[in-house]
XYZ file of C-alpha atoms in Angstrom:
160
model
C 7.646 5.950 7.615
C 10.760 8.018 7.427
C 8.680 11.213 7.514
C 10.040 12.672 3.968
C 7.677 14.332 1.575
C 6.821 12.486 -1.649
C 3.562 13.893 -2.778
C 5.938 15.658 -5.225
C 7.393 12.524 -6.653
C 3.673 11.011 -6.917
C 2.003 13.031 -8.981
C -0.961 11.009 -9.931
C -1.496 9.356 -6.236
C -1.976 13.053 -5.213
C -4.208 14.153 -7.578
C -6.387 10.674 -6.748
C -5.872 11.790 -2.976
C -7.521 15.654 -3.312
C -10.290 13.907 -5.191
C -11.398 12.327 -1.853
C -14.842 14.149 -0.295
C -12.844 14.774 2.296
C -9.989 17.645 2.868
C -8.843 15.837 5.867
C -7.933 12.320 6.091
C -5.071 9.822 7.102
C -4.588 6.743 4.914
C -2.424 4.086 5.396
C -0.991 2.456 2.260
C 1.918 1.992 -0.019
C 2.970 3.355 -3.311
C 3.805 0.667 -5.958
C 4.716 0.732 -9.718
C 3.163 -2.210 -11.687
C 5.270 -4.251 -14.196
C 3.228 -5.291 -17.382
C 1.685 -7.814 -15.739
C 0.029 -6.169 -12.975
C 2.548 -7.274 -10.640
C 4.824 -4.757 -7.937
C 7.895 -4.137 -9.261
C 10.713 -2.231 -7.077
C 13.187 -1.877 -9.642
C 10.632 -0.057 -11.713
C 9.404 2.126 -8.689
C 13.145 2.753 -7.689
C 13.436 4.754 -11.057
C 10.921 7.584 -10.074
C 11.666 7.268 -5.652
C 14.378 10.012 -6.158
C 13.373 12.499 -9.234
C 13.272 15.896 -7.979
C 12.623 17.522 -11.029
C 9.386 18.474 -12.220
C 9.934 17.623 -15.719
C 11.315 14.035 -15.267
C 8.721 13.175 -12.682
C 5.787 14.375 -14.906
C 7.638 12.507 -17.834
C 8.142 9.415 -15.578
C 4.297 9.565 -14.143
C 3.527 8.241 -17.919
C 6.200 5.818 -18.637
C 6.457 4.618 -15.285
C 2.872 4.948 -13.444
C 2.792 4.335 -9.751
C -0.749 3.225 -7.810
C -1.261 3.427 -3.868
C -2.569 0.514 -2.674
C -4.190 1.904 0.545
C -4.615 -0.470 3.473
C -5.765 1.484 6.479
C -7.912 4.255 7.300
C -6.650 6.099 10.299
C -8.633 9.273 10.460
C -11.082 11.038 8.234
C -13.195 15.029 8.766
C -12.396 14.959 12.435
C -12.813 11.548 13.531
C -9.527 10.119 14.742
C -10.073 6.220 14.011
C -6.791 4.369 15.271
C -8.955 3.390 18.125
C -11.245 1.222 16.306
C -10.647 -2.588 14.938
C -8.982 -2.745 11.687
C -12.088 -4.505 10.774
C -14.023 -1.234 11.376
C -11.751 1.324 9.700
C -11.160 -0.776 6.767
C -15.144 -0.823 6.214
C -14.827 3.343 6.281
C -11.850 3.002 3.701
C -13.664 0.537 1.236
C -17.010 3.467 1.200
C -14.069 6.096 0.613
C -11.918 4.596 -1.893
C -13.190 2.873 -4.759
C -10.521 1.140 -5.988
C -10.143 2.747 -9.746
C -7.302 4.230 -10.882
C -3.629 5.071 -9.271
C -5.839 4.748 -5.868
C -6.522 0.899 -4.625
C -8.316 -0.464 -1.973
C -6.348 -3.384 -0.719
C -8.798 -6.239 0.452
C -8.319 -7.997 3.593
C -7.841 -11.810 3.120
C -9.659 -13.459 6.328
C -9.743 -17.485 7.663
C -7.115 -18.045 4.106
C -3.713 -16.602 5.377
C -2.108 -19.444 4.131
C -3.954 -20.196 1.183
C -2.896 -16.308 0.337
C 0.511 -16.339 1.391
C 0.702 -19.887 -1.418
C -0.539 -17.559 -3.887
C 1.875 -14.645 -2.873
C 4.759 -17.193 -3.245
C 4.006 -18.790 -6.054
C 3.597 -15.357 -7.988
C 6.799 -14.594 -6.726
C 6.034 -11.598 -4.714
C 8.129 -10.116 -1.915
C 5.103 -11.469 1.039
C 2.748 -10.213 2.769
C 1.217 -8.501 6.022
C -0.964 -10.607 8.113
C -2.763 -7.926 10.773
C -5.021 -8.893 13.415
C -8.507 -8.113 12.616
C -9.548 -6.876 16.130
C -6.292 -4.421 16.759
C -6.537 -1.347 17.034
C -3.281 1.267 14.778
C -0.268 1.584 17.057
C 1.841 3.188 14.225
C 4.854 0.204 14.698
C 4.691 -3.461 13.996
C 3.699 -6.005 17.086
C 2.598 -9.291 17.151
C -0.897 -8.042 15.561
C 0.749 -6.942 12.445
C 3.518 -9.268 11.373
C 5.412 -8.820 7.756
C 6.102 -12.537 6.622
C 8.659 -12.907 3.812
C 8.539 -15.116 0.768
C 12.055 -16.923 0.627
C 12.917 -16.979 -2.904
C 15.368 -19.794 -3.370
C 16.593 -22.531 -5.883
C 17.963 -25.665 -5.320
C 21.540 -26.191 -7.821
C 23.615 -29.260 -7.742
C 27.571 -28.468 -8.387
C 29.544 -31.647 -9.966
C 32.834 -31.173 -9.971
């Protein structure tokens, strides 16, 4: 999003990427470290975001392994996809990523948004992205792609 280069600081989401049949491709996605319950954890993934050196990241890549969850497909050999429905180019990215290792297909949830975004809350996750199924990539959020938040609250009573 910013436009800086992290393939560096990703060593294992890189080496998942080049093993791709393709040499050219766009994917859409985000990088995520895993606590030890499967679940994304930013604290963890905010130890490796600024390493620079080689050492600590390849020392980091095994205590603190990151995965991309991949979302879109935007472009693969020469075909530019952004065009096409969501729908469409996630059926291109489910043939091209299998879903083992640092590299995960992320499925998309349809008819059950809210059903999902109960089970998103309840796990106490950050929220999730509801897209449009039909829209085309425009590279920025609109009303087809909207982030909705979890609000994460308690209720405390104060006696005095």
């Amino acid at each position: 999003r910013s436009g800086a280069e992290i393939t560096g600081q990703s060593p294992e989401a890189a080496l998942a990427l080049r093993a791709l049949p393709y040499k050219r491709f766009v994917i859409d996605g985000e990088i995520v470290a895993l606590d030890d319950e499967g679940r994304p954890d930013f604290q963890l993934l905010q130890r490796r975001m600024h390493l620079q050196d080689r050492r600590d990241i390849a020392r980091m890549s095994l205590a603190v392994p990151v995965c991309y969850f991949v979302f879109d497909l935007l472009a693969f050999d020469q075909f530019d996809l952004r065009g096409l429905m969501l729908e469409q180019r996630k059926e291109f990215l489910q043939r091209l990523v299998k879903g083992e290792g640092p590299l995960r297909y992320c499925e998309h949830i349809a008819g059950r948004g809210s059903d999902f975004f109960n089970a998103v809350s309840s796990a106490g996750l950050e929220g999730m992205m509801a897209k449009l199924r039909s829209s085309s990539y425009r590279g920025r959020r609109s009303a087809d792609w909207l982030k909705i938040k979890c609000v994460q609250s308690e209720s405390f009573m104060i006696g005095g």
